[in-house]
CSV table of C-alpha atoms and ligand atoms in Angstrom, one decimal:
chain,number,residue,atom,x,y,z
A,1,UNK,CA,-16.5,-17.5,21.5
A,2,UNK,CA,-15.3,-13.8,20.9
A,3,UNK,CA,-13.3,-13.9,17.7
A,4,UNK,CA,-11.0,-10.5,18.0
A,5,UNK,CA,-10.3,-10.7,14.8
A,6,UNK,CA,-13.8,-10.9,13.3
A,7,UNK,CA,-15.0,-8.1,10.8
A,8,UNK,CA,-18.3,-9.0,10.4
A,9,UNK,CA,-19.9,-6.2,7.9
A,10,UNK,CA,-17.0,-4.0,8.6
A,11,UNK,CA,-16.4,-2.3,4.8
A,12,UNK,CA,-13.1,-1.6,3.8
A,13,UNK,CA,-11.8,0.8,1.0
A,14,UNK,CA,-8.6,-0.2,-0.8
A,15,UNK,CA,-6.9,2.3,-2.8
A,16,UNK,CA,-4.3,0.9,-5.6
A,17,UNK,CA,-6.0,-2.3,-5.0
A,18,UNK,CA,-5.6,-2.8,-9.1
A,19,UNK,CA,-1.8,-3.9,-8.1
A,20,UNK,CA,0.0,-6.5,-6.7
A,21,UNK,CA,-0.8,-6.6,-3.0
A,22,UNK,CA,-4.1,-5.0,-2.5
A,23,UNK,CA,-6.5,-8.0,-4.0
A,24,UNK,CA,-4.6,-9.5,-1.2
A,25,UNK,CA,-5.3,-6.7,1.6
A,26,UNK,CA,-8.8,-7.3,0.2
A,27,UNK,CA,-8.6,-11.3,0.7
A,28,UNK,CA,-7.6,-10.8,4.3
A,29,UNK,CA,-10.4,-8.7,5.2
A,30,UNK,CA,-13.1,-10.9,3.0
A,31,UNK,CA,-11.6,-14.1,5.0
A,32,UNK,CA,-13.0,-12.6,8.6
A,33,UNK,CA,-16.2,-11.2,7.3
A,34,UNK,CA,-15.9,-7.8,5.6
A,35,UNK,CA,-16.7,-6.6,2.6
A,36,UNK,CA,-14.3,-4.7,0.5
A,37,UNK,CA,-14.5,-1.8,-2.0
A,38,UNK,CA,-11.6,-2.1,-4.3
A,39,UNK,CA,-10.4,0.9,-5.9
A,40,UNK,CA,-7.3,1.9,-8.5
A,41,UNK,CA,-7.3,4.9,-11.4
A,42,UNK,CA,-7.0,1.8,-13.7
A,43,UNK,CA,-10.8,0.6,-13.4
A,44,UNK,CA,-9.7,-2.2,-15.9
A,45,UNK,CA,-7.5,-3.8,-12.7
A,46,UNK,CA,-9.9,-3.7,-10.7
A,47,UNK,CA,-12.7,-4.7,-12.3
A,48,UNK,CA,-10.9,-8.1,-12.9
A,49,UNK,CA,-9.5,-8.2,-9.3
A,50,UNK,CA,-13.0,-7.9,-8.3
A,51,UNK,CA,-14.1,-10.0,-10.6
A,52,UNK,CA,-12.2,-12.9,-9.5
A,53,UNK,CA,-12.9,-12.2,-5.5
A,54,UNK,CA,-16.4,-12.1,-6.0
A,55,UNK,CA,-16.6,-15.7,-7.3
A,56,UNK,CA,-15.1,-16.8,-4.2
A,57,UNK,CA,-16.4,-14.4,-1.7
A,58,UNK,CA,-20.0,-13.4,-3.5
A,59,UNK,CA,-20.8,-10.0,-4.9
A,60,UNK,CA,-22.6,-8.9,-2.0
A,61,UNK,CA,-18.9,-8.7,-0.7
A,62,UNK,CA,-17.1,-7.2,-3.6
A,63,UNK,CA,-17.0,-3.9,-5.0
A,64,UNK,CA,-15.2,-1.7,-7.3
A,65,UNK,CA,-15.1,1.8,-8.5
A,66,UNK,CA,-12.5,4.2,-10.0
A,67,UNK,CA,-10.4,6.3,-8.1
A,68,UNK,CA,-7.7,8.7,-8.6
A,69,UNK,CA,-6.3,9.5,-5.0
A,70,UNK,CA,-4.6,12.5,-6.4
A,71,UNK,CA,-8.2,14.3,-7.3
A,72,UNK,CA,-10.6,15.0,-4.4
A,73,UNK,CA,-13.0,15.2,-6.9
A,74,UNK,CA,-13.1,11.4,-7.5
A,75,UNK,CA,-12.4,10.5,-4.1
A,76,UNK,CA,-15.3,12.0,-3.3
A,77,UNK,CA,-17.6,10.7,-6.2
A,78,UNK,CA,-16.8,7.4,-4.6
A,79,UNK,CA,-17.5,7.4,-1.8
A,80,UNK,CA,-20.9,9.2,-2.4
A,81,UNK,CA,-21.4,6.3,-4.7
A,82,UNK,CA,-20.9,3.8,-1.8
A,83,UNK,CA,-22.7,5.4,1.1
A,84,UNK,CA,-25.8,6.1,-1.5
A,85,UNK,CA,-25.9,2.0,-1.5
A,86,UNK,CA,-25.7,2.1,2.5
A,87,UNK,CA,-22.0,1.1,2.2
A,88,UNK,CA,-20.2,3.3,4.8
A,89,UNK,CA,-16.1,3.0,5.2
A,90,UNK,CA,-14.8,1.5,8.3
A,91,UNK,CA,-11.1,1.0,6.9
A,92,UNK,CA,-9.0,2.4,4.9
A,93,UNK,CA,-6.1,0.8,3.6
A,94,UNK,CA,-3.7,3.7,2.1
A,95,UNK,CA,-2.2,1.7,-0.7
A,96,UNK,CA,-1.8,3.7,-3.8
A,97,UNK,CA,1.9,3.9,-4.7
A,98,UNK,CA,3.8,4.8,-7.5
A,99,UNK,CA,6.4,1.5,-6.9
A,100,UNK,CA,9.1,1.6,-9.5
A,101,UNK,CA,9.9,-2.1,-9.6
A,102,UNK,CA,12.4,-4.3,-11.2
A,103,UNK,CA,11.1,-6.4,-13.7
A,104,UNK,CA,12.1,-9.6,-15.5
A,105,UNK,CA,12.7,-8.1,-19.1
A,106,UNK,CA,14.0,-5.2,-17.0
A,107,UNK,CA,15.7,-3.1,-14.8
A,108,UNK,CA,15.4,-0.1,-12.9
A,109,UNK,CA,15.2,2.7,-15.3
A,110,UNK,CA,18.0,5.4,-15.5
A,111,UNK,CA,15.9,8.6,-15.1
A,112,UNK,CA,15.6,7.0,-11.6
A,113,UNK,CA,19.0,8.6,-10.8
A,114,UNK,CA,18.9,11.3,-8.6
A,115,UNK,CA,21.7,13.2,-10.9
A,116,UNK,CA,19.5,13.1,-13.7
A,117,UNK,CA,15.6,13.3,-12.0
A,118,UNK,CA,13.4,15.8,-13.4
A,119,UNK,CA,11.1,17.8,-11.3
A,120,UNK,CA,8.1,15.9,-13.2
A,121,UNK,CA,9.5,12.1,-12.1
A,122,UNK,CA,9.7,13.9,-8.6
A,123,UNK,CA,6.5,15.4,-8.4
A,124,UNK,CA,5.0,11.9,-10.1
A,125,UNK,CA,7.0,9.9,-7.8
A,126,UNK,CA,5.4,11.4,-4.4
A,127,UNK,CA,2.0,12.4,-5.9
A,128,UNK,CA,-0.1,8.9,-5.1
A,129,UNK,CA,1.9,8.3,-2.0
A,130,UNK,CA,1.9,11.7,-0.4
A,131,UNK,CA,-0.6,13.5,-1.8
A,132,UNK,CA,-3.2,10.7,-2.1
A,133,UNK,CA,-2.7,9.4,0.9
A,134,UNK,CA,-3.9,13.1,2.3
A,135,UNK,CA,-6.5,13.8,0.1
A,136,UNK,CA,-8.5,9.8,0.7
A,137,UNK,CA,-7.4,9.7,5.0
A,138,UNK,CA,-9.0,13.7,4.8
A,139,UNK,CA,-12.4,12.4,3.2
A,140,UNK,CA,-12.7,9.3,4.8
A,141,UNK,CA,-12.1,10.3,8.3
A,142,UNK,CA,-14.3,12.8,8.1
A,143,UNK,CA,-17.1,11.2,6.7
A,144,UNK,CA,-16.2,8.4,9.9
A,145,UNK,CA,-16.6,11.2,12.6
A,146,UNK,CA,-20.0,12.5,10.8
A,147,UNK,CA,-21.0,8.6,10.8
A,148,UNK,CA,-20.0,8.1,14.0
A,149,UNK,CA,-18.4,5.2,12.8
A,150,UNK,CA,-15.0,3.8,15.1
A,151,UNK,CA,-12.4,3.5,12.3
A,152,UNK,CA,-9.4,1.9,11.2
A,153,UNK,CA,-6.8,3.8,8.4
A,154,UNK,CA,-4.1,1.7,8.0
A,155,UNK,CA,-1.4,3.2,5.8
A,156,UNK,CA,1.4,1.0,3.8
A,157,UNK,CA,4.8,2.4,3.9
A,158,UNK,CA,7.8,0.0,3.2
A,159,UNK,CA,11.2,-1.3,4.9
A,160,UNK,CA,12.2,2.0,3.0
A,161,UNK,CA,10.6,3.7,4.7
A,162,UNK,CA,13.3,3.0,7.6
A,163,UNK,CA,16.0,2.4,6.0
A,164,UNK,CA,17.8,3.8,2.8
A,165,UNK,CA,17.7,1.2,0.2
A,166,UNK,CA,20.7,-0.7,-0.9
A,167,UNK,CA,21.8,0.4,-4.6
A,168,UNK,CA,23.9,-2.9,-4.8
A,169,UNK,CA,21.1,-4.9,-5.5
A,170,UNK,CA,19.9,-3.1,-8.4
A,171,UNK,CA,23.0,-2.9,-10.1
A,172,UNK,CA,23.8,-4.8,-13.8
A,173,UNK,CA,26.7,-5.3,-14.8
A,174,UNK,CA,29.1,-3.3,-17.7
A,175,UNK,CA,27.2,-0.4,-17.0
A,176,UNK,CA,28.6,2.6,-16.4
A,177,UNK,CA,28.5,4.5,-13.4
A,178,UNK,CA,26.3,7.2,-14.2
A,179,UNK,CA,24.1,5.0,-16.2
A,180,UNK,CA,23.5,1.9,-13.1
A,181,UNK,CA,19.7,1.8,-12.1
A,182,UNK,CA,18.6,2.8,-8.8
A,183,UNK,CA,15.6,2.7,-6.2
A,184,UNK,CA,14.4,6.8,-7.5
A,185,UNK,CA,14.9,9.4,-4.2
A,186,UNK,CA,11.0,9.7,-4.7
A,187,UNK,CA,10.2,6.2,-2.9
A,188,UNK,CA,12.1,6.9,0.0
A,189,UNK,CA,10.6,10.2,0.7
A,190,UNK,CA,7.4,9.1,0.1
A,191,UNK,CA,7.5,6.1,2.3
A,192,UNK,CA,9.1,7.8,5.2
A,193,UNK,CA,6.2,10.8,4.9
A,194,UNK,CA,3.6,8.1,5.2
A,195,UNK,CA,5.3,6.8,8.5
A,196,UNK,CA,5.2,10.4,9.7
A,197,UNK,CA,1.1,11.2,8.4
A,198,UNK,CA,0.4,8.0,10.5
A,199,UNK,CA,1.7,9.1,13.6
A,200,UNK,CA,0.3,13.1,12.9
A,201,UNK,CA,-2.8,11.2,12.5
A,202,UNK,CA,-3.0,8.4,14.6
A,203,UNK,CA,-2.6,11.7,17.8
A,204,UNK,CA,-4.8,13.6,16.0
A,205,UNK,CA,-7.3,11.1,16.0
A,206,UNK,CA,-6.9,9.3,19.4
A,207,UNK,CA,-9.6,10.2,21.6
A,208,UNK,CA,-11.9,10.8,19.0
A,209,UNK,CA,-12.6,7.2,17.8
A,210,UNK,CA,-9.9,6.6,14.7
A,211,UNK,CA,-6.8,4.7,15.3
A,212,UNK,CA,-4.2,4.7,12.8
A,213,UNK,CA,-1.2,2.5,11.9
A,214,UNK,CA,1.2,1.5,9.3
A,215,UNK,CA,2.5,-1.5,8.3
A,216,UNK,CA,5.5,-1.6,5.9
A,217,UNK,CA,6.5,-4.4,3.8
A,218,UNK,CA,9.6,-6.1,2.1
A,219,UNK,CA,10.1,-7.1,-1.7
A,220,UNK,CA,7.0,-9.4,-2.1
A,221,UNK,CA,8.5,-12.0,-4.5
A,222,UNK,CA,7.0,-11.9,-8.0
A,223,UNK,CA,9.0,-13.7,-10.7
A,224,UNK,CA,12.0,-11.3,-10.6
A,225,UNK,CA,15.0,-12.0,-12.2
A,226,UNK,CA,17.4,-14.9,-10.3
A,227,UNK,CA,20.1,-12.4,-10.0
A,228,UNK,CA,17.9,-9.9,-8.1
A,229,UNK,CA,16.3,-12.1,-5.8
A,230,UNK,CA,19.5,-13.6,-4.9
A,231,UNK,CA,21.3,-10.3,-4.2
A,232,UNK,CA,17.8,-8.9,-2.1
A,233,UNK,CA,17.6,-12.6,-0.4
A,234,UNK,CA,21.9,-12.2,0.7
A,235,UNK,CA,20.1,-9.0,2.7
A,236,UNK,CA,17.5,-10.5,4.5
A,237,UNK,CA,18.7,-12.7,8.0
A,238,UNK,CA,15.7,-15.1,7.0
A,239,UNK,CA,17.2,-15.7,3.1
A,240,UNK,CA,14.4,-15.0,1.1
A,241,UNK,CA,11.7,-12.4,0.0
A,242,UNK,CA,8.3,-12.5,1.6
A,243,UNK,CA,5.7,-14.7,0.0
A,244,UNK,CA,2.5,-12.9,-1.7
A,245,UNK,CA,-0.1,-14.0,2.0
A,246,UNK,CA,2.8,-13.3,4.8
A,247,UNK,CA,1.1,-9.7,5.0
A,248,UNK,CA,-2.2,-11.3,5.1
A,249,UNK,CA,-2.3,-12.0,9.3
A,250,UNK,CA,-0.9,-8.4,9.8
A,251,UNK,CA,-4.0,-7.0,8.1
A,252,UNK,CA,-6.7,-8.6,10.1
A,253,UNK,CA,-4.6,-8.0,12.8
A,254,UNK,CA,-4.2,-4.1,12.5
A,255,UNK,CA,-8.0,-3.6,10.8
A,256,UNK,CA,-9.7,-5.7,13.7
A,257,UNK,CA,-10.3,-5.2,17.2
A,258,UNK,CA,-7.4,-7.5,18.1
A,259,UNK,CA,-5.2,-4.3,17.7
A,260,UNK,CA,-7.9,-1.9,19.9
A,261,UNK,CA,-4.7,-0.4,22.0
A,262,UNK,CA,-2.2,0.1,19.1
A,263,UNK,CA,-2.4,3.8,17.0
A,264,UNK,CA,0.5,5.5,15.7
A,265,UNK,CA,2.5,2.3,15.1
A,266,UNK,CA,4.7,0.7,11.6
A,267,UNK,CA,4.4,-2.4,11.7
A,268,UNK,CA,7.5,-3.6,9.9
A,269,UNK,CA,7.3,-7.4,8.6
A,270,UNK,CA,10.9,-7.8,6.3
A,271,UNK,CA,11.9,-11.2,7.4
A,272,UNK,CA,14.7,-9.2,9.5
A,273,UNK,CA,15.8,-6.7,6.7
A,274,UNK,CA,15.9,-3.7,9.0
A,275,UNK,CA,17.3,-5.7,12.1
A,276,UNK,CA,20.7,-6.4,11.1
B,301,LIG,N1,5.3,-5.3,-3.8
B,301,LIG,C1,6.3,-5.1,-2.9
B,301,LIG,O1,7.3,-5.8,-2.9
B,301,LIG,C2,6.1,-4.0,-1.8
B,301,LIG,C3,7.1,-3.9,-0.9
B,301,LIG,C4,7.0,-2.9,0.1
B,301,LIG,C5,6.0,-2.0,0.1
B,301,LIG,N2,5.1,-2.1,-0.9
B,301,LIG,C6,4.0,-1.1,-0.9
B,301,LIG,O2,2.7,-1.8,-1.0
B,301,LIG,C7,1.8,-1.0,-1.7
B,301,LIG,C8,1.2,-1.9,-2.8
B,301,LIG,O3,2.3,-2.4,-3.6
B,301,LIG,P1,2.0,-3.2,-4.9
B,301,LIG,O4,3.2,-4.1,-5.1
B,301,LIG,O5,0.7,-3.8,-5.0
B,301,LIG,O6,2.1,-2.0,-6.0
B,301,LIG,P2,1.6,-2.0,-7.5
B,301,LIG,O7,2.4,-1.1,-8.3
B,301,LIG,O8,1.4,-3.4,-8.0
B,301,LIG,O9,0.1,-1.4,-7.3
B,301,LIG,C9,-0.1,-0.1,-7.0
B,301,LIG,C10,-1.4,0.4,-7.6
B,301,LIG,O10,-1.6,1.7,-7.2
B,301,LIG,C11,-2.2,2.3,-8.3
B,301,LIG,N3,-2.1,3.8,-8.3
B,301,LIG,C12,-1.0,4.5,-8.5
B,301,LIG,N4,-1.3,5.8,-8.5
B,301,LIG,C13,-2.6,5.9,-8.3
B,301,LIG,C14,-3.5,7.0,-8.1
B,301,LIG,N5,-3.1,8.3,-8.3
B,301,LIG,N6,-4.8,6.7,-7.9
B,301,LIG,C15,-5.2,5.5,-7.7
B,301,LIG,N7,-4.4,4.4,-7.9
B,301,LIG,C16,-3.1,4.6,-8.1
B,301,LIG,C17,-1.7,1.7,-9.6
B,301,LIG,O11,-2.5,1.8,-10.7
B,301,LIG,C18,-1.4,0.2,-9.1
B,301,LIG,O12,-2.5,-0.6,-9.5
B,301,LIG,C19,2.5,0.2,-2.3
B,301,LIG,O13,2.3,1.3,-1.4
B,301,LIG,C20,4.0,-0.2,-2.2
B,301,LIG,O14,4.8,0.9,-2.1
B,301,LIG,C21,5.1,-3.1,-1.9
């Protein structure tokens, strides 16, 4: 039978796949066939990331390389590298961020406050989202319309990247005012530019082979502090964060053939956050 979602020897290039969810991008594309090339400016990530895939999946599946999505330079190099080992992209998956996260020993640091933001957390902030996610789409598509190759970029935004996010749940308490942790201005405006590049490009792109689409998660759960997870869950109609796989079926989904008649689209998957 005709499996839609197959991806057979379709490659895909991750970018920040050294983090939290793109090992997990790369498991959903090595579960219907592809092969993935997993990429982060912190090679050590990856190299274990990859590591661990390719005892499951084989090496002949797995790859890794460096990449700095802010320097053409090393996008580049890359993907040279790749397509000199016959390894020509099919996907993308845009997934570099900067994502200033609460931890467990931690908050939200203060310099996140939009009072107090230098023009260097700014320019930081947007520089891997924005500016990477430019440079790597720029390369890669047009090394697919020199291949010939029918492509896939599928970009990752976030729920903020609909919505403002809601300072309440980052707050501790006996802090002053000026001093409470926020979600920095930088995520939101990178988030929502990534919504917009995805629709420039999915029109851009239409009748010329490339679709492109979005998909934009909420808090992934990963051991944060009780308090936190209770005050994010309050804000979700289902109750909870999303578990580490529920992104996992949107990926095949928006890399594969099953979404041939979908470009320009964000895919939002937040358990209801942005509903209510
Ligand atoms: N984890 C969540 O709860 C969540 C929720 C919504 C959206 N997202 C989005 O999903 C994506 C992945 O999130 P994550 O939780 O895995 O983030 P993460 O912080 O764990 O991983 C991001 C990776 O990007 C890499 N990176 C940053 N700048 C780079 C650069 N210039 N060049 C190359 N790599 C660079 C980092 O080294 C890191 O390994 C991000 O775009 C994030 O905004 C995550």
């Amino acid at each position: 039978m005709n499996n839609i979602f197959d991806l057979t020897d379709k490659v895909a290039l991750i970018t920040g796949a050294g983090g939290l969810l793109g090992p997990k991008h790369a498991e959903a594309i090595l579960d219907f066939g592809g092969k993935v090339i997993l990429t982060d400016w912190h090679l050590d990530r990856v190299q274990e990331k990859a590591h661990i895939l390719s005892l499951r999946y084989g090496n002949e599946n797995v790859f890794y390389e460096f990449m700095d999505v802010c320097d053409k330079n090393s996008i580049e190099k890359c993907l040279d590298n790749f397509e000199a080992k016959g390894l020509k992209i099919d996907i993308l998956i845009n997934n570099a961020a900067k994502d200033p996260k609460v931890k467990k020993e931690d908050s939200l640091k203060n310099d996140s406050r939009f009072e107090n933001m230098s023009e260097q957390f700014w320019k930081e902030g947007i520089d891997a989202a924005i500016n990477g996610t430019f440079l790597v789409s720029q390369s890669v598509t047009n090394r697919m319309l020199e291949n010939g190759i029918k492509g896939v970029v599928l970009n990752i935004s976030s729920d903020l990247g609909v919505i403002a996010p809601d300072q309440r749940i980052y707050r501790k308490n006996d802090l002053p005012e000026n001093e409470q942790p926020v979600k920095p201005i930088t995520y939101s405006a990178a988030k929502w530019a990534i919504i917009g590049m995805t629709k420039y490009l999915a029109v851009y792109f239409a009748q010329r082979g490339i679709r492109v689409n979005c998909l934009s998660p909420t808090g992934v759960y990963n051991n944060h502090p009780d308090d936190f997870v209770k005050k994010l869950s309050n804000i979700i109609p289902m109750g909870r964060m999303a578990n580490i796989d529920e992104y996992k079926g949107a990926i095949v989904f928006l890399c594969s053939e099953a979404s041939s008649y979908m470009t320009g689209e964000n895919m939002v998957i937040d358990g209801g956050k942005t509903v209510w």
